[in-house]
Tab-separated table of C-alpha atoms and ligand atoms in Angstrom:
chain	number	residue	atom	x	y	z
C	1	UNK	CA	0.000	0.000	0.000
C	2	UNK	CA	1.129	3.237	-0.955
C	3	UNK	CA	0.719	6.595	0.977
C	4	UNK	CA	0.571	9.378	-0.938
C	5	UNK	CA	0.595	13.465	0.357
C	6	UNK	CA	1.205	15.756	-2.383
C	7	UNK	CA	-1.758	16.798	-4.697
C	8	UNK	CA	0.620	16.359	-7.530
C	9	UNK	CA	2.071	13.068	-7.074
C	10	UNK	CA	-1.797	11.335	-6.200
C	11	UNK	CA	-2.753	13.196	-9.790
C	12	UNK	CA	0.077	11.862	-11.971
C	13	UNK	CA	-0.290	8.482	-10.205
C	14	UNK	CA	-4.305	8.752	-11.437
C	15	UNK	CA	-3.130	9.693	-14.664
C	16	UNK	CA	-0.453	6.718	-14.997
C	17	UNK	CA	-3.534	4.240	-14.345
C	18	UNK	CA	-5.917	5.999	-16.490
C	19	UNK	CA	-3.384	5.787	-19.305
C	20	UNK	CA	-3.193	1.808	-18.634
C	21	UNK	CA	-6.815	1.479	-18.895
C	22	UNK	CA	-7.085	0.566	-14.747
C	23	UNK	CA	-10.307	1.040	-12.967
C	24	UNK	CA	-9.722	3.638	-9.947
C	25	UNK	CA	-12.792	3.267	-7.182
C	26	UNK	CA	-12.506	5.460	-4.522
C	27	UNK	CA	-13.893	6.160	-1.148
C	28	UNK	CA	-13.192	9.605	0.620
C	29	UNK	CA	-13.253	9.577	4.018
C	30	UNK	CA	-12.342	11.692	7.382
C	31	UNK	CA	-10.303	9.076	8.625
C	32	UNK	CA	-10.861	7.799	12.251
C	33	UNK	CA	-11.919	4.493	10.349
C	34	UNK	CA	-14.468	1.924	11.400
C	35	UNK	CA	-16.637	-1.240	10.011
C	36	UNK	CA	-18.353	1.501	7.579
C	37	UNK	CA	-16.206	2.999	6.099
C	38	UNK	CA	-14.405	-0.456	5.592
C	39	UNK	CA	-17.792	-1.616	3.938
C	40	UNK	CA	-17.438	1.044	1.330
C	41	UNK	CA	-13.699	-0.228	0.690
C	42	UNK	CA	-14.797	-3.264	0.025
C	43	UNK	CA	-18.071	-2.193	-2.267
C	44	UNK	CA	-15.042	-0.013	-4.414
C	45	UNK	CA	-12.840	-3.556	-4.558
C	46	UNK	CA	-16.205	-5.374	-6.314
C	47	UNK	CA	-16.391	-2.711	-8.513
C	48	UNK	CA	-13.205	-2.192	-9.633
C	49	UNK	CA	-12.214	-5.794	-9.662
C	50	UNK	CA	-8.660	-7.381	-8.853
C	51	UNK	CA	-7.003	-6.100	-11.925
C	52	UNK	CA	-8.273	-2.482	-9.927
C	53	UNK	CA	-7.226	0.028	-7.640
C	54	UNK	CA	-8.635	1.395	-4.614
C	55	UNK	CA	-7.650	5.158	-3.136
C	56	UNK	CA	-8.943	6.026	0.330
C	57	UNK	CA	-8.477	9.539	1.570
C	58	UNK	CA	-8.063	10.614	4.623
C	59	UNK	CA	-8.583	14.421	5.303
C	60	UNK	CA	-10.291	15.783	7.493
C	61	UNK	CA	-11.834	19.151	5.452
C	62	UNK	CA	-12.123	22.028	7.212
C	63	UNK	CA	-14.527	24.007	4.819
C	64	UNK	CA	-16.875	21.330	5.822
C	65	UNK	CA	-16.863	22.310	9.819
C	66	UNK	CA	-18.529	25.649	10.566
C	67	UNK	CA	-16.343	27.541	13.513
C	68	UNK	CA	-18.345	26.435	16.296
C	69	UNK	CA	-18.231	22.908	15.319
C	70	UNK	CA	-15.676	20.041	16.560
C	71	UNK	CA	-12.743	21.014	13.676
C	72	UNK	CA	-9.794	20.577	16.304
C	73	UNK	CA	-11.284	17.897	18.482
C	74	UNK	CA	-12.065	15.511	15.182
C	75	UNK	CA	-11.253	12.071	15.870
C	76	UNK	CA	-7.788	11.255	14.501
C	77	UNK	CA	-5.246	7.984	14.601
C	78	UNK	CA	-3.456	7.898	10.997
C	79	UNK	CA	-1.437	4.778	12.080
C	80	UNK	CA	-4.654	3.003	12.905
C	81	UNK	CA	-6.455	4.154	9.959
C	82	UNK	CA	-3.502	2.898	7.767
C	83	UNK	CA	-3.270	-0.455	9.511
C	84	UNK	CA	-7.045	-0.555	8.561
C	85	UNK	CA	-6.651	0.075	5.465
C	86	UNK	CA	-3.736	-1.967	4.837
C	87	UNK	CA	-5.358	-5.350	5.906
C	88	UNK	CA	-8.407	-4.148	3.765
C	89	UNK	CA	-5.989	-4.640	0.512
C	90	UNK	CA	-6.100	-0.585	-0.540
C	91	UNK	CA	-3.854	0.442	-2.831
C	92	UNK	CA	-3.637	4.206	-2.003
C	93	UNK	CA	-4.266	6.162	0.824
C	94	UNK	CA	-4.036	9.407	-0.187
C	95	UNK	CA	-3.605	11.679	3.036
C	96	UNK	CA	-2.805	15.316	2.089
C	97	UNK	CA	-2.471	18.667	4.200
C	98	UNK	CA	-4.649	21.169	4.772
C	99	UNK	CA	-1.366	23.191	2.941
C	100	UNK	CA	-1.972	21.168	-0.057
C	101	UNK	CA	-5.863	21.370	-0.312
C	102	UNK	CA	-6.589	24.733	0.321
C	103	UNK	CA	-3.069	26.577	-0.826
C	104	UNK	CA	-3.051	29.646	1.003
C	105	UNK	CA	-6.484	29.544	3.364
C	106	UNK	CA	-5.692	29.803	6.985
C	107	UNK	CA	-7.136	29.392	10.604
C	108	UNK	CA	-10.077	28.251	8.367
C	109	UNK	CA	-11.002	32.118	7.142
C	110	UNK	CA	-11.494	32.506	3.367
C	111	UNK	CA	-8.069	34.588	2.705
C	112	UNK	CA	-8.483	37.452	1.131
C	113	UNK	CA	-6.281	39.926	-0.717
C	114	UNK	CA	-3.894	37.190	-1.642
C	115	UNK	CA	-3.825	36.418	-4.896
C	116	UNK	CA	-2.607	32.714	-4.327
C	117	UNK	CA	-5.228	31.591	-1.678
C	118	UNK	CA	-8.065	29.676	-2.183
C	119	UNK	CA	-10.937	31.371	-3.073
C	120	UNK	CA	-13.378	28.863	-5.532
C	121	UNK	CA	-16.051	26.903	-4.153
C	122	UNK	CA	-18.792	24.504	-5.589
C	123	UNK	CA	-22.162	25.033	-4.255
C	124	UNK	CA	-24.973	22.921	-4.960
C	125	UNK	CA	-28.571	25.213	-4.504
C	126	UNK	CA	-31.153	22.617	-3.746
C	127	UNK	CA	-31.378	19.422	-2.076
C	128	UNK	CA	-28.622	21.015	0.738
C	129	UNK	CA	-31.234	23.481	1.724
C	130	UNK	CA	-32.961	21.272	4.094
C	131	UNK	CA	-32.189	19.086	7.143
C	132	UNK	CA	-28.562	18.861	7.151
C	133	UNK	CA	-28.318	22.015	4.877
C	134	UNK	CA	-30.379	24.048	7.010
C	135	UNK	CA	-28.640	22.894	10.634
C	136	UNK	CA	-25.152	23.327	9.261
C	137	UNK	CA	-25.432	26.084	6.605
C	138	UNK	CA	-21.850	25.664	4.958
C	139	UNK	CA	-21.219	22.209	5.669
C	140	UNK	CA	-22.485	21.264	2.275
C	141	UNK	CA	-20.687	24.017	0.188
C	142	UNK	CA	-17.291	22.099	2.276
C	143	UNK	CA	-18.223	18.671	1.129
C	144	UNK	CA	-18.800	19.443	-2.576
C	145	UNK	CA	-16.007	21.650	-2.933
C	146	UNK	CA	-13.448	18.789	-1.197
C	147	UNK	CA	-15.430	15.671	-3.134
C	148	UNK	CA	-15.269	17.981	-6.355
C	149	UNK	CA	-10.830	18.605	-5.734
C	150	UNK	CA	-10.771	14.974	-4.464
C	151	UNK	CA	-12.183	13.749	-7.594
C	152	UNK	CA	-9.953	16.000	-10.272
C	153	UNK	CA	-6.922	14.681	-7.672
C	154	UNK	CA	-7.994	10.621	-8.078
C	155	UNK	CA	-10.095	11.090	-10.912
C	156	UNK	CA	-12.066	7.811	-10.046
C	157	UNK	CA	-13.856	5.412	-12.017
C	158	UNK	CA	-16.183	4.805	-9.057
C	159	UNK	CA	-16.758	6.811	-6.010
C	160	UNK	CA	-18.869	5.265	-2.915
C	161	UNK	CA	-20.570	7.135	-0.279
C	162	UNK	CA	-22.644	5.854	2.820
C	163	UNK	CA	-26.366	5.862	2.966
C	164	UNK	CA	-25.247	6.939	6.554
C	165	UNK	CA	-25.197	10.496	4.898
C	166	UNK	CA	-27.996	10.341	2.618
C	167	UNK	CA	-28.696	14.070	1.702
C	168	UNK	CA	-24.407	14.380	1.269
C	169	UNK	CA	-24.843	10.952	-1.217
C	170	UNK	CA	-27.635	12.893	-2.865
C	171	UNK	CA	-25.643	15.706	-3.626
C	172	UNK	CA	-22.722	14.257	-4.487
C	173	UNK	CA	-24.862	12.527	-7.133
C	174	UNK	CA	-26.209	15.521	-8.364
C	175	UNK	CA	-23.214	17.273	-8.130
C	176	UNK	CA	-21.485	14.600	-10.519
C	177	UNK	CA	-24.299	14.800	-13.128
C	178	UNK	CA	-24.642	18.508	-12.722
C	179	UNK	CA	-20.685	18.888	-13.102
C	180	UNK	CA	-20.523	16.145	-15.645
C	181	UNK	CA	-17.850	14.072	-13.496
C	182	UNK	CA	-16.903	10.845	-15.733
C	183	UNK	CA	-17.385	8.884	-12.101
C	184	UNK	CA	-20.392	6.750	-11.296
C	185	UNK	CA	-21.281	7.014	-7.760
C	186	UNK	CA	-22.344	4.439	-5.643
C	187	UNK	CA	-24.292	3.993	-1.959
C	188	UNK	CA	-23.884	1.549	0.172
C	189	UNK	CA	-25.803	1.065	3.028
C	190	UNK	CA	-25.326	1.936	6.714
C	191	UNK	CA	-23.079	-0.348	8.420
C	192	UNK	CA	-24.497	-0.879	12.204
C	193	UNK	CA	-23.206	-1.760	15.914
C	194	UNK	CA	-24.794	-4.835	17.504
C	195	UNK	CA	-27.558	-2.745	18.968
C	196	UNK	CA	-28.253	-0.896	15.894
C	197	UNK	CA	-26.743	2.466	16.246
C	198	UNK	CA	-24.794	3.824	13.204
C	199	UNK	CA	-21.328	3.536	13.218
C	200	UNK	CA	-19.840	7.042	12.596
C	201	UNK	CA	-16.133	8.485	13.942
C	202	UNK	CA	-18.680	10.930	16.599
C	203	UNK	CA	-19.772	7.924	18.729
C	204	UNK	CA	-15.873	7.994	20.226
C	205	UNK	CA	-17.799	11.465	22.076
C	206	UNK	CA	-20.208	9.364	23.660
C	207	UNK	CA	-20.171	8.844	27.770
C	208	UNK	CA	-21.464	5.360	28.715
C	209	UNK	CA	-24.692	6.937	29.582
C	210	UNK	CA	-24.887	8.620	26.199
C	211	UNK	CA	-23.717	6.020	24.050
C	212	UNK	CA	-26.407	3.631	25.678
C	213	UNK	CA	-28.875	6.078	24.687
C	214	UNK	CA	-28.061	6.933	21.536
C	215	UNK	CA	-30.041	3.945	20.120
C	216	UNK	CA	-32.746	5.824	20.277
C	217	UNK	CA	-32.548	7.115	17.294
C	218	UNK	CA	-32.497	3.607	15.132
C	219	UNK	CA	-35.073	2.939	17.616
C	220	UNK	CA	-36.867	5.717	16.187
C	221	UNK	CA	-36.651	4.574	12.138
C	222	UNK	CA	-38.081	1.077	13.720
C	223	UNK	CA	-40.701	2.825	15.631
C	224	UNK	CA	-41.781	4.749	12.568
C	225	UNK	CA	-41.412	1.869	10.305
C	226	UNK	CA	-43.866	0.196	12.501
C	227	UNK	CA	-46.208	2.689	12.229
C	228	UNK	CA	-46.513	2.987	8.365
C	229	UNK	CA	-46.130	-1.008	7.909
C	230	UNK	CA	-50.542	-1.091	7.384
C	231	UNK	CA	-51.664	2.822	6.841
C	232	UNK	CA	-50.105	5.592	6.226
C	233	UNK	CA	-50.108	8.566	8.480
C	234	UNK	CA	-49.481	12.673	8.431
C	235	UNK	CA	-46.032	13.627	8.950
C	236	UNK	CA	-47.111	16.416	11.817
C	237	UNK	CA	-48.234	13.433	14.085
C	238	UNK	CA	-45.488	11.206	13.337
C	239	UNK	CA	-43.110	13.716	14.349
C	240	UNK	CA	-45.213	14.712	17.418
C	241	UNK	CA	-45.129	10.987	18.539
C	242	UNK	CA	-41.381	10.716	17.536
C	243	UNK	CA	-40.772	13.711	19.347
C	244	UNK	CA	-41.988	11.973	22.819
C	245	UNK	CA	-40.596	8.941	22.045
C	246	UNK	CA	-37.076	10.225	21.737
C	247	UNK	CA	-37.418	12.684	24.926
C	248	UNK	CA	-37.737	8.953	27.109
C	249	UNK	CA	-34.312	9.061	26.445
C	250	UNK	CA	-33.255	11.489	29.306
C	251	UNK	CA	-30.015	12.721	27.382
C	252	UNK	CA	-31.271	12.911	24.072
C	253	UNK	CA	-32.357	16.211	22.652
C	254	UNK	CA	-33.656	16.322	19.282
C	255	UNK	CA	-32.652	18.121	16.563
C	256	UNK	CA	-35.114	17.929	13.840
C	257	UNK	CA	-37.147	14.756	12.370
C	258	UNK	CA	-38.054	14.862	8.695
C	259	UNK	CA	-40.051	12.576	6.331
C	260	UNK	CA	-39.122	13.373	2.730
C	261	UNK	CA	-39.131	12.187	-1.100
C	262	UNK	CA	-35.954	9.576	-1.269
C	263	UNK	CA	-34.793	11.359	-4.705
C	264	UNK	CA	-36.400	15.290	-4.551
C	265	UNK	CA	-35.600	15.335	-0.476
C	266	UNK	CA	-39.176	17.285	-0.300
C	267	UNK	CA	-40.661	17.179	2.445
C	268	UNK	CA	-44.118	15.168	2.288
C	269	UNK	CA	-47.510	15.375	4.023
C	270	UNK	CA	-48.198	12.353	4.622
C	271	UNK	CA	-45.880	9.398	5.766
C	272	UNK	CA	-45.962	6.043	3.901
C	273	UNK	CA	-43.973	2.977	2.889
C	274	UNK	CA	-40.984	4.105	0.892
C	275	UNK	CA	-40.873	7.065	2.321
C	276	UNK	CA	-37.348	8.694	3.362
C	277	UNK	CA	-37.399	9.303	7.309
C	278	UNK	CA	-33.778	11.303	8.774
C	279	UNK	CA	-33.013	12.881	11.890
C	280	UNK	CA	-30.504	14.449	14.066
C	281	UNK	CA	-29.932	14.140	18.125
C	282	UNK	CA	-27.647	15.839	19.756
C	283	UNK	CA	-26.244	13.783	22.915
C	284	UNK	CA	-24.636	16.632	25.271
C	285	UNK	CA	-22.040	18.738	22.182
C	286	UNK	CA	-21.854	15.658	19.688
C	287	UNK	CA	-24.763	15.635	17.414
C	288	UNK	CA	-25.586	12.169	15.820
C	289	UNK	CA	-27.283	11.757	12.405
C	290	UNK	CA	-29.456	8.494	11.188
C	291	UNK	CA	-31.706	7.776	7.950
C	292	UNK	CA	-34.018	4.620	6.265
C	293	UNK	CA	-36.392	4.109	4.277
C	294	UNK	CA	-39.957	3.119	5.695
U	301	AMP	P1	-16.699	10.310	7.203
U	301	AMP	O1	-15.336	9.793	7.484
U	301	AMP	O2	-17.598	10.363	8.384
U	301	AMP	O3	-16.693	11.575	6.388
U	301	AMP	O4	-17.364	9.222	6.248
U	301	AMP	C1	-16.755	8.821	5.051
U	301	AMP	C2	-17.730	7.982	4.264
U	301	AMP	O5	-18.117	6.854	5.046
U	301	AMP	C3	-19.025	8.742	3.921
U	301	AMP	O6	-19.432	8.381	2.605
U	301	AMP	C4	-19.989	8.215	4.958
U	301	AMP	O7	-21.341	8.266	4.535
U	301	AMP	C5	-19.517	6.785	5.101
U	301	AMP	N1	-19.957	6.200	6.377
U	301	AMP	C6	-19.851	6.769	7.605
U	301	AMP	N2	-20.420	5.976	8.529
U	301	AMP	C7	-20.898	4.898	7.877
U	301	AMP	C8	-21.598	3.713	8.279
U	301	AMP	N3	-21.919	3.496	9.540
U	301	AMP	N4	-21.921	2.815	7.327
U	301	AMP	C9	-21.598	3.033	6.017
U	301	AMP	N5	-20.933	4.112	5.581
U	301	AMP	C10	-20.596	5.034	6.491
């Protein structure tokens, strides 16, 4: 396995293998690996086959974290990660600098006056309005603008992203089609602890009493699951119930609970089978997200 830092040197490697004709799948991550993001490693390796290569990145993007959010205190452990990664047969991790990916941009303020900082961004204007979009206003202009570098840097065949994330999946999809990427992107589904809470880098936050809480909120998709199995029902009530059900929890405070389209993201009226349920709870500072569909 090969580590690679520099912008330039992951590029002329991606150009050396496009030249050959071999497959690149790619899965960008944060780092702080688990089971998950190890699932999506291994739904790259089917696509791209043995004859293949897989790139994981590991960066944790700044542009992504708004200033009051958990930037510095991310979860990091590179020689884990690699080890990970490593047994998982990758071919490249590419691990660059903040230096490298956004020349000239420090103490995470747009620089301005300087001709050679960093100053483009990619912005898509729908589906990041809501939910997500509308907690964490510039998180989604950070992800698209890192997936879009990430993907001139690797230039992937095939990119895959969690269902974890849905409405980040969704616009990374659009994004591609919008942008015309030549990548085909790919979701695999939400990789789970015994008990059935997502796996995600955040749950290191968790106190015991937290952590044994913070089922609630697969506890939650089954609840609501359960509810639209036979009829459907309006979205207010749902959410009303959902609300109560959640506040049992004594350290759980909910965020916001949405029922929504699986490809617009609109919200909808009433909540059937099929339908796209997400929410956020925040558990003390860390905030946990989880998705399904009904
Ligand atoms: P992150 O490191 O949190 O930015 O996640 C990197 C990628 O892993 C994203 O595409 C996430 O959606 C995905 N991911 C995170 N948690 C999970 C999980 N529990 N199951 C499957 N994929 C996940």
């Amino acid at each position: 396995m090969r580590i690679i830092s520099t912008v330039a040197a992951m590029q002329a490697q991606a150009r050396r293998w496009q030249r050959a004709g071999v497959k690149i799948g790619f899965v960008p991550t944060m780092g702080y690996l688990h089971a998950g993001h190890l699932s999506l490693v291994r739904a790259a390796r089917q696509r791209v086959g043995k004859t293949g290569v897989v790139v994981v990145s590991i960066y944790v993007n700044p542009t992504q974290f708004a200033p009051t959010e958990d930037l510095a205190k991310y979860p990091r452990d590179l020689k884990r990660d690699l080890k990970m990664c490593r047994a998982e047969g990758v071919d490249v991790v590419f691990t660059p600098s903040d230096g490298e990916m956004y020349p000239g941009r420090q103490n995470r303020q747009p620089a301005t006056g300087n001709r050679q900082s960093f100053s483009t961004y990619v912005v898509e204007e729908n589906l990041g309005r809501v939910m997500e979009g509308a907690a964490r206003p510039t998180h989604f202009r950070g992800v698209t603008t890192v997936v879009a570098k990430l993907f001139n840097i690797v230039l992937p065949d095939v990119s895959v992203f969690g269902q974890k994330d849905f409405q980040q999946a969704a616009i990374i999809r659009r994004m591609a089609v919008d942008l015309n990427f030549p990548v085909e992107i790919i979701v695999a589904p939400t990789h789970r602890e015994p008990d059935g809470l997502a796996m995600s880098s955040r749950n290191k936050y968790l106190d015991a009493e937290q952590r044994a809480q913070a089922v609630i909120l697969f506890h939650a998709l089954q609840a609501a699951k359960q509810a639209v199995t036979k009829k459907s029902v309006a979205a207010a009530r749902l959410k009303k119930d959902l609300q109560t059900f959640i506040t049992a929890a004594p350290v759980a405070r909910l965020d916001y609970v949405e029922f929504f389209d699986p490809e617009t993201l609109l919200p909808v009226a009433q909540v059937k089978r099929g339908t796209q349920m997400a929410l956020a709870v925040y558990f003390g500072k860390t905030r946990l997200i989880d998705n399904a569909k009904l």
